[in-house]
CSV table of C-alpha atoms and ligand atoms in Angstrom, one decimal:
chain,number,residue,atom,x,y,z
A,232,MET,CA,289.6,67.7,136.3
A,233,PRO,CA,289.1,70.9,138.4
A,234,VAL,CA,289.8,70.5,142.1
A,235,PRO,CA,288.7,73.2,144.6
A,236,PHE,CA,291.2,74.2,147.3
A,237,ILE,CA,288.4,73.6,149.8
A,238,ASP,CA,284.8,72.4,149.4
A,239,LEU,CA,282.7,72.9,152.5
A,240,THR,CA,279.6,71.4,150.9
A,241,ARG,CA,281.0,67.8,151.4
A,242,LEU,CA,280.4,68.2,155.1
A,243,VAL,CA,277.4,70.5,155.1
A,244,SER,CA,275.4,68.3,152.8
A,245,ARG,CA,276.0,65.4,155.2
A,246,ILE,CA,274.7,67.3,158.3
A,247,ARG,CA,272.1,69.6,156.8
A,248,GLU,CA,269.0,67.4,157.5
A,249,ASP,CA,269.9,67.3,161.2
A,250,VAL,CA,270.9,71.0,161.5
A,251,LEU,CA,267.6,72.4,160.0
A,252,PRO,CA,265.3,71.2,162.8
A,253,ALA,CA,267.8,72.3,165.4
A,254,TRP,CA,267.9,75.8,163.8
A,255,ALA,CA,264.1,75.9,163.7
A,256,GLU,CA,264.0,75.2,167.4
A,257,CYS,CA,266.5,78.0,168.0
A,258,LEU,CA,264.2,80.4,166.0
A,259,ASP,CA,261.1,79.2,167.9
A,260,ARG,CA,262.8,79.8,171.3
A,261,CYS,CA,264.7,82.9,170.2
A,262,GLU,CA,267.9,81.2,171.3
A,263,PHE,CA,270.2,83.8,169.7
A,264,VAL,CA,272.8,84.7,172.3
A,265,GLY,CA,273.9,82.1,174.8
A,266,GLY,CA,271.4,79.3,175.8
A,267,PRO,CA,271.4,75.6,176.4
A,268,ARG,CA,273.1,74.7,173.1
A,269,VAL,CA,276.0,77.0,173.9
A,270,THR,CA,276.5,75.4,177.3
A,271,ALA,CA,276.3,71.9,175.6
A,272,VAL,CA,278.9,72.8,173.0
A,273,GLU,CA,281.3,74.1,175.7
A,274,LYS,CA,280.8,70.8,177.6
A,275,LYS,CA,281.4,68.7,174.4
A,276,LEU,CA,284.5,70.7,173.5
A,277,GLY,CA,285.9,70.1,177.0
A,278,ALA,CA,285.4,66.4,176.6
A,279,VAL,CA,286.9,66.2,173.1
A,280,LEU,CA,289.9,68.4,173.9
A,281,GLY,CA,290.6,67.0,177.4
A,282,ALA,CA,290.3,70.5,178.8
A,283,PRO,CA,288.8,71.1,182.2
A,284,HIS,CA,287.2,74.5,181.4
A,285,VAL,CA,285.9,75.9,178.1
A,286,VAL,CA,284.3,79.3,177.3
A,287,SER,CA,282.9,80.0,173.8
A,288,CYS,CA,283.2,83.4,172.1
A,289,ALA,CA,282.6,85.1,168.8
A,290,ASN,CA,285.8,84.2,166.9
A,291,GLY,CA,289.3,83.0,167.2
A,292,THR,CA,290.8,86.5,167.2
A,293,ASP,CA,288.7,87.6,170.1
A,294,ALA,CA,289.8,84.5,171.9
A,295,LEU,CA,293.4,85.5,171.5
A,296,LEU,CA,292.7,89.0,172.8
A,297,VAL,CA,290.9,87.6,175.8
A,298,ALA,CA,293.5,85.0,176.5
A,299,LEU,CA,296.3,87.6,176.6
A,300,GLN,CA,294.2,89.7,179.0
A,301,ALA,CA,293.5,86.7,181.2
A,302,MET,CA,297.3,86.1,181.4
A,303,GLY,CA,297.8,89.7,182.5
A,304,VAL,CA,299.2,91.1,179.2
A,305,ARG,CA,298.8,94.9,179.2
A,306,ARG,CA,299.9,98.0,177.3
A,307,GLY,CA,303.7,98.3,177.1
A,308,MET,CA,304.5,94.6,177.8
A,309,LYS,CA,306.4,92.5,175.3
A,310,VAL,CA,304.9,89.4,173.7
A,311,ALA,CA,306.9,86.9,171.6
A,312,LEU,CA,305.2,85.2,168.6
A,313,PRO,CA,306.3,83.3,165.6
A,314,ASN,CA,307.1,85.3,162.5
A,315,LEU,CA,305.2,82.6,160.5
A,316,THR,CA,301.5,82.6,161.6
A,317,PHE,CA,298.2,84.1,160.7
A,318,TRP,CA,298.0,87.8,161.1
A,319,ALA,CA,295.4,87.6,164.0
A,320,THR,CA,298.2,86.3,166.3
A,321,PHE,CA,300.1,89.5,165.7
A,322,GLU,CA,296.9,91.7,165.7
A,323,ALA,CA,295.8,90.6,169.2
A,324,VAL,CA,299.1,91.7,170.7
A,325,ALA,CA,299.1,95.0,168.9
A,326,GLN,CA,295.4,95.7,169.8
A,327,LEU,CA,296.3,95.5,173.5
A,328,GLY,CA,299.1,98.0,173.0
A,329,ALA,CA,301.7,95.4,173.8
A,330,THR,CA,304.9,95.1,171.7
A,331,PRO,CA,305.2,92.0,169.4
A,332,VAL,CA,308.6,90.3,169.5
A,333,LEU,CA,309.0,88.3,166.2
A,334,VAL,CA,310.8,85.0,166.6
A,335,ASP,CA,311.9,82.6,163.8
A,336,VAL,CA,310.5,79.1,163.3
A,337,ASP,CA,312.1,75.7,163.2
A,338,PRO,CA,313.2,74.6,159.7
A,339,ASP,CA,311.9,71.1,160.2
A,340,ASP,CA,308.5,71.4,162.0
A,341,LEU,CA,307.9,75.0,161.0
A,342,GLN,CA,306.7,75.9,164.5
A,343,LEU,CA,308.2,78.5,166.9
A,344,SER,CA,311.9,77.7,167.4
A,345,LEU,CA,312.9,77.0,171.0
A,346,PRO,CA,316.6,78.1,170.5
A,347,GLU,CA,315.4,81.3,168.9
A,348,LEU,CA,312.8,81.8,171.7
A,349,ARG,CA,315.5,81.4,174.3
A,350,SER,CA,317.9,83.9,172.7
A,351,ALA,CA,315.0,86.3,172.1
A,352,HIS,CA,314.2,86.2,175.8
A,353,ASP,CA,317.8,86.8,176.8
A,354,ALA,CA,317.8,89.8,174.4
A,355,HIS,CA,314.3,91.3,175.0
A,356,ARG,CA,312.9,89.9,178.2
A,357,PHE,CA,309.4,89.5,176.9
A,358,ASP,CA,306.5,88.9,179.4
A,359,ALA,CA,304.5,86.5,177.4
A,360,VAL,CA,304.6,84.0,174.5
A,361,MET,CA,302.0,83.1,171.9
A,362,LEU,CA,302.7,79.6,170.8
A,363,VAL,CA,300.9,78.8,167.6
A,364,HIS,CA,300.2,75.1,166.7
A,365,LEU,CA,300.4,75.7,163.0
A,366,TYR,CA,299.5,73.6,159.9
A,367,GLY,CA,297.7,70.8,161.8
A,368,TRP,CA,300.5,69.6,164.0
A,369,THR,CA,302.7,71.1,166.7
A,370,SER,CA,306.3,71.6,167.8
A,371,ALA,CA,308.6,68.6,168.4
A,372,ARG,CA,309.7,70.5,171.5
A,373,LEU,CA,306.3,71.5,172.8
A,374,ALA,CA,307.0,70.1,176.3
A,375,GLU,CA,310.3,72.0,176.5
A,376,ILE,CA,308.7,75.3,175.3
A,377,ARG,CA,306.0,75.0,178.0
A,378,ALA,CA,308.7,74.1,180.6
A,379,PHE,CA,310.9,77.1,179.5
A,380,CYS,CA,308.0,79.5,180.0
A,381,LYS,CA,307.2,78.1,183.4
A,382,GLU,CA,310.8,78.3,184.6
A,383,ARG,CA,311.2,81.9,183.5
A,384,ASN,CA,307.7,82.9,184.7
A,385,ILE,CA,306.6,83.8,181.2
A,386,ALA,CA,302.8,83.7,180.5
A,387,LEU,CA,302.0,81.3,177.7
A,388,VAL,CA,299.0,81.6,175.4
A,389,GLU,CA,298.5,78.8,172.9
A,390,ASP,CA,296.9,79.6,169.6
A,391,GLY,CA,295.0,76.4,168.7
A,392,ALA,CA,293.1,77.7,165.7
A,393,GLN,CA,294.6,75.1,163.4
A,394,CYS,CA,295.2,72.2,165.8
A,395,PHE,CA,291.7,70.8,166.6
A,396,GLY,CA,292.2,67.0,166.9
A,397,VAL,CA,296.0,67.1,167.1
A,398,GLU,CA,297.4,64.6,169.6
A,399,VAL,CA,300.8,64.4,171.3
A,400,ASN,CA,301.7,60.9,172.5
A,401,GLY,CA,298.0,60.0,172.2
A,402,LYS,CA,296.7,63.0,174.3
A,403,PRO,CA,294.9,66.0,172.9
A,404,VAL,CA,297.5,68.7,172.4
A,405,LEU,CA,295.6,71.5,174.3
A,406,ALA,CA,294.7,69.3,177.3
A,407,GLU,CA,297.4,70.7,179.5
A,408,ALA,CA,297.7,74.2,178.1
A,409,ASP,CA,297.4,77.0,180.7
A,410,ILE,CA,295.2,78.8,178.3
A,411,ALA,CA,294.5,78.1,174.6
A,412,THR,CA,292.3,79.5,171.9
A,413,LEU,CA,290.2,77.9,169.1
A,414,SER,CA,288.6,79.3,166.0
A,415,PHE,CA,285.5,77.9,164.3
A,416,TYR,CA,286.0,79.9,161.1
A,417,PRO,CA,284.2,77.7,158.6
A,418,ALA,CA,287.5,76.6,156.8
A,419,LYS,CA,289.1,75.2,160.0
A,420,VAL,CA,289.0,71.5,160.9
A,421,VAL,CA,286.0,72.1,163.1
A,422,GLY,CA,284.2,74.9,161.3
A,423,GLY,CA,281.0,76.7,162.2
A,424,ALA,CA,278.1,78.2,160.3
A,425,MET,CA,279.6,81.7,160.9
A,426,ASP,CA,282.6,83.1,162.8
A,427,GLY,CA,283.1,81.5,166.2
A,428,GLY,CA,285.8,80.8,168.8
A,429,ALA,CA,286.5,79.4,172.3
A,430,LEU,CA,289.1,79.3,175.0
A,431,THR,CA,290.3,76.4,177.1
A,432,MET,CA,291.9,76.7,180.5
A,433,GLN,CA,292.8,74.8,183.7
A,434,SER,CA,291.1,76.7,186.6
A,435,LYS,CA,287.6,77.7,187.6
A,436,GLU,CA,288.9,81.1,188.6
A,437,ARG,CA,290.3,81.8,185.1
A,438,GLU,CA,287.1,80.5,183.5
A,439,ALA,CA,285.1,83.0,185.5
A,440,PHE,CA,287.4,85.8,184.5
A,441,VAL,CA,287.2,84.8,180.8
A,442,ARG,CA,283.5,84.4,180.9
A,443,SER,CA,283.1,87.9,182.4
A,444,ILE,CA,285.6,89.5,179.9
A,445,CYS,CA,283.7,88.0,177.0
A,446,ASN,CA,280.4,89.5,178.4
A,447,HIS,CA,281.3,93.1,178.9
A,448,GLY,CA,283.3,92.4,182.1
A,449,ARG,CA,280.0,91.9,183.9
A,450,SER,CA,279.7,91.0,187.5
A,451,ASP,CA,275.9,91.4,187.4
A,452,HIS,CA,273.5,92.5,184.5
A,453,TYR,CA,274.3,96.2,185.0
A,454,SER,CA,277.4,95.9,187.2
A,455,TYR,CA,280.9,95.6,185.8
A,456,ALA,CA,284.1,94.1,187.3
A,457,HIS,CA,286.2,94.7,184.2
A,458,VAL,CA,286.3,96.6,180.9
A,459,GLY,CA,285.6,93.7,178.7
A,460,TRP,CA,284.3,92.9,175.2
A,461,ASN,CA,281.1,91.6,173.6
A,462,SER,CA,282.2,88.3,172.3
A,463,ARG,CA,279.6,85.5,172.7
A,464,MET,CA,278.2,82.6,170.8
A,465,GLY,CA,274.5,81.9,170.1
A,466,GLY,CA,272.2,78.9,169.5
A,467,ILE,CA,272.3,78.9,165.7
A,468,GLN,CA,276.1,78.5,165.7
A,469,ALA,CA,276.1,76.1,168.7
A,470,ALA,CA,273.6,73.8,167.1
A,471,PHE,CA,275.7,73.6,163.9
A,472,LEU,CA,278.9,73.0,165.9
A,473,LEU,CA,277.3,70.2,168.0
A,474,ARG,CA,276.4,68.4,164.8
A,475,VAL,CA,279.9,69.0,163.2
A,476,LEU,CA,281.5,67.6,166.4
A,477,ASP,CA,279.5,64.4,165.9
A,478,GLU,CA,281.4,64.0,162.6
A,479,LEU,CA,284.8,64.7,164.1
A,480,PRO,CA,286.1,61.1,163.8
A,481,ALA,CA,285.1,61.0,160.1
A,482,ILE,CA,286.5,64.5,159.5
A,483,LEU,CA,289.9,63.6,161.1
A,484,GLU,CA,290.0,60.2,159.2
A,485,SER,CA,289.4,61.8,155.9
A,486,ARG,CA,291.8,64.7,156.4
A,487,ARG,CA,294.6,62.6,157.9
A,488,ALA,CA,294.4,60.1,155.1
A,489,ALA,CA,294.7,62.8,152.4
A,490,ALA,CA,297.5,64.6,154.2
A,491,SER,CA,299.6,61.4,154.6
A,492,TRP,CA,298.8,60.3,151.0
A,493,TYR,CA,300.2,63.6,149.7
A,494,ARG,CA,303.3,63.2,151.8
A,495,GLU,CA,304.0,59.7,150.4
A,496,ARG,CA,303.2,60.7,146.9
A,497,LEU,CA,305.4,63.8,146.9
A,498,SER,CA,308.3,62.8,149.2
A,499,GLY,CA,310.5,61.4,146.5
A,500,GLU,CA,309.9,64.2,144.0
A,501,LYS,CA,312.8,66.5,143.0
A,502,GLY,CA,312.5,70.2,143.5
A,503,LEU,CA,310.3,70.2,146.6
A,504,ARG,CA,310.1,69.3,150.3
A,505,VAL,CA,306.9,68.1,152.0
A,506,TYR,CA,306.3,68.6,155.7
A,507,GLY,CA,304.4,66.8,158.4
A,508,PRO,CA,304.1,66.2,162.1
A,509,PRO,CA,307.2,65.4,164.2
A,510,THR,CA,307.6,62.0,166.0
A,511,GLY,CA,304.9,61.4,168.6
A,512,VAL,CA,302.5,64.0,167.1
A,513,THR,CA,299.3,62.9,165.4
A,514,GLU,CA,298.3,65.5,162.8
A,515,ASN,CA,294.7,66.6,162.1
A,516,GLY,CA,295.2,66.9,158.3
A,517,TYR,CA,294.5,70.7,158.3
A,518,LEU,CA,296.9,71.6,155.6
A,519,ASN,CA,299.2,70.1,153.0
A,520,VAL,CA,302.5,71.9,153.3
A,521,VAL,CA,305.1,71.8,150.5
A,522,THR,CA,308.1,74.1,149.9
A,523,LEU,CA,309.8,74.5,146.5
A,524,ASP,CA,313.5,74.4,146.2
A,525,SER,CA,313.2,77.7,144.2
A,526,LYS,CA,311.5,80.9,145.2
A,527,ARG,CA,308.7,80.3,142.6
A,528,GLY,CA,305.9,79.7,145.1
A,529,GLN,CA,303.5,82.2,143.6
A,530,GLU,CA,304.3,81.3,140.0
A,531,VAL,CA,303.6,77.6,140.7
A,532,VAL,CA,300.3,78.4,142.4
A,533,ASP,CA,299.3,80.5,139.4
A,534,ALA,CA,300.1,77.6,137.1
A,535,LEU,CA,298.1,75.2,139.3
A,536,LYS,CA,295.1,77.5,139.2
A,537,ALA,CA,295.4,77.8,135.4
A,538,ALA,CA,295.2,74.0,135.4
A,539,GLY,CA,292.0,74.1,137.5
A,540,ILE,CA,293.7,73.1,140.7
A,541,GLY,CA,292.9,75.2,143.7
A,542,ALA,CA,296.2,75.8,145.5
A,543,ALA,CA,297.1,78.3,148.2
A,544,ARG,CA,300.1,79.8,150.0
A,545,THR,CA,299.9,79.7,153.8
A,546,TYR,CA,301.5,82.2,154.2
A,547,PRO,CA,303.0,84.2,151.3
A,548,GLU,CA,304.6,86.8,153.6
A,549,PRO,CA,305.7,86.7,157.3
A,550,MET,CA,304.6,89.1,160.0
A,551,ASP,CA,307.6,91.3,159.8
A,552,ALA,CA,306.9,92.0,156.1
A,553,GLN,CA,303.4,93.5,156.8
A,554,PRO,CA,303.4,97.4,156.8
A,555,PRO,CA,301.5,97.7,160.2
A,556,ALA,CA,304.2,95.6,161.9
A,557,ARG,CA,306.5,98.7,161.9
A,558,GLU,CA,303.7,101.0,163.2
A,559,ALA,CA,303.1,98.5,166.0
A,560,GLY,CA,306.8,98.9,166.9
A,561,ALA,CA,307.4,95.1,166.4
A,562,ILE,CA,310.8,93.9,167.6
A,563,VAL,CA,312.6,91.7,165.1
A,564,HIS,CA,314.7,89.1,166.7
A,565,GLY,CA,317.6,87.7,164.6
A,566,ASP,CA,317.4,87.4,160.8
A,567,LEU,CA,314.1,85.5,160.7
A,568,ALA,CA,315.7,83.7,157.7
A,569,VAL,CA,313.7,80.5,158.0
A,570,SER,CA,310.2,82.1,158.1
A,571,ARG,CA,311.1,84.4,155.2
A,572,ARG,CA,312.4,81.5,153.1
A,573,ILE,CA,309.3,79.3,153.8
A,574,CYS,CA,307.0,82.2,152.8
A,575,GLU,CA,308.7,82.6,149.4
A,576,ARG,CA,308.5,78.9,148.7
A,577,VAL,CA,305.4,77.5,150.3
A,578,VAL,CA,302.5,75.8,148.4
A,579,ASN,CA,299.4,74.1,149.7
A,580,LEU,CA,297.4,71.6,147.7
A,581,PRO,CA,293.6,71.0,148.1
A,582,LEU,CA,292.8,69.3,151.4
A,583,PHE,CA,289.4,69.1,153.0
A,584,TYR,CA,286.9,66.7,154.5
A,585,GLY,CA,285.6,64.4,151.8
A,586,ILE,CA,288.4,65.0,149.2
A,587,ARG,CA,288.4,62.1,146.7
A,588,ASP,CA,291.4,59.9,145.8
A,589,ASP,CA,291.2,61.1,142.1
A,590,GLU,CA,291.1,64.7,143.2
A,591,ARG,CA,294.2,64.5,145.3
A,592,GLU,CA,296.0,62.5,142.6
A,593,ALA,CA,295.1,65.2,140.0
A,594,ALA,CA,296.4,67.9,142.4
A,595,ALA,CA,299.7,66.1,143.1
A,596,ASN,CA,300.3,65.3,139.5
A,597,ALA,CA,299.6,68.9,138.5
A,598,LEU,CA,302.1,70.2,141.1
A,599,VAL,CA,304.8,67.8,139.9
A,600,GLN,CA,304.1,68.9,136.3
A,601,ALA,CA,304.2,72.6,137.3
A,602,ILE,CA,307.7,72.5,138.9
A,603,ARG,CA,309.3,70.5,136.0
B,899,LIG,C1,292.1,81.3,161.9
B,899,LIG,C2,293.2,81.7,162.8
B,899,LIG,C3,293.0,82.7,163.8
B,899,LIG,C4,291.8,83.6,163.8
B,899,LIG,O1,290.6,83.0,164.0
B,899,LIG,P1,289.2,83.8,163.5
B,899,LIG,O2,288.2,82.9,164.1
B,899,LIG,O3,289.2,83.8,162.0
B,899,LIG,O4,289.2,85.1,164.2
B,899,LIG,C5,294.0,82.9,164.6
B,899,LIG,N1,295.2,82.2,164.6
B,899,LIG,C6,295.4,81.3,163.6
B,899,LIG,C7,296.7,80.6,163.6
B,899,LIG,C8,294.4,81.0,162.7
B,899,LIG,O5,294.7,80.1,161.8
């Protein structure tokens, strides 16, 4: 039985009848950039994420750029980030002319390592940190990382593109973040009908700055307080997202069930290790994450694909292995051994809203078969 890595139609078919009239209204009112639905989606996001202030924007990468700017990151500054993340995290730092400092990840939760971050700061005195909540959970040491940054006066930006719905001790993970970013790329846990993003923050002043930066740095229609960007959301996207957010409990239930089913099914198997959230953290079921004992990550994914099972490798190479990392003058801290090893060995099985029991069974069985 073929199983896709991701099938967005399971969610879209469920909401389409409600989205169509909302889209027709957007067309009739020419609600294309900004508008009441965008305001409504920002309000709803704030309520769901426990964040006092939310500003929407055009995508998660823009959100990172704007977040760094809002935290005062400028050309020539140093910004630490995990060597294991999506390229956009690196890109935002490099686009601002800042120097990325690549830091290794923890071997158990696969998130930015606090001991490595400490020693990197002693060695390189970076000005800011990008903490990425990767794979649908977060660091076991999140509170300590936040406290470390506060103590040393290091700006902290949290990349929340993969953590929508994650909770720490029953509270939304981003509720207390100084500044955090979201992505509504369609494949994320809360996905839009096109690219989209948002930022969460704690103060009204920061909200005003971020709103201005996302809108050309405007102070008035043709007056500018900053050199900003054009990064805004429109009604078509907001209408879709509002409907998706209504389904959030069902989305999380379906994804979490599949993620923990995979973990139970695979945890006793020889030749692999399966990962999940640390104690106290509730995952959102974004990704199934397995590493092989051998370096055959790509070979196994190819075998799974040949068997009709959509599998992926998030991520096959770390930041420091990308050719532009050198051009950007990235600083490599330590041997980055954990992130490099994970990349060689990582495999992800299909996981999406609405995945059926027989589909995940077929995928897990095919993986066990492929590594024998
Ligand atoms: C998806 C993602 C982004 C970028 O979001 P876009 O909306 O695609 O620009 C940034 N960081 C991480 C960790 C992501 O997974």
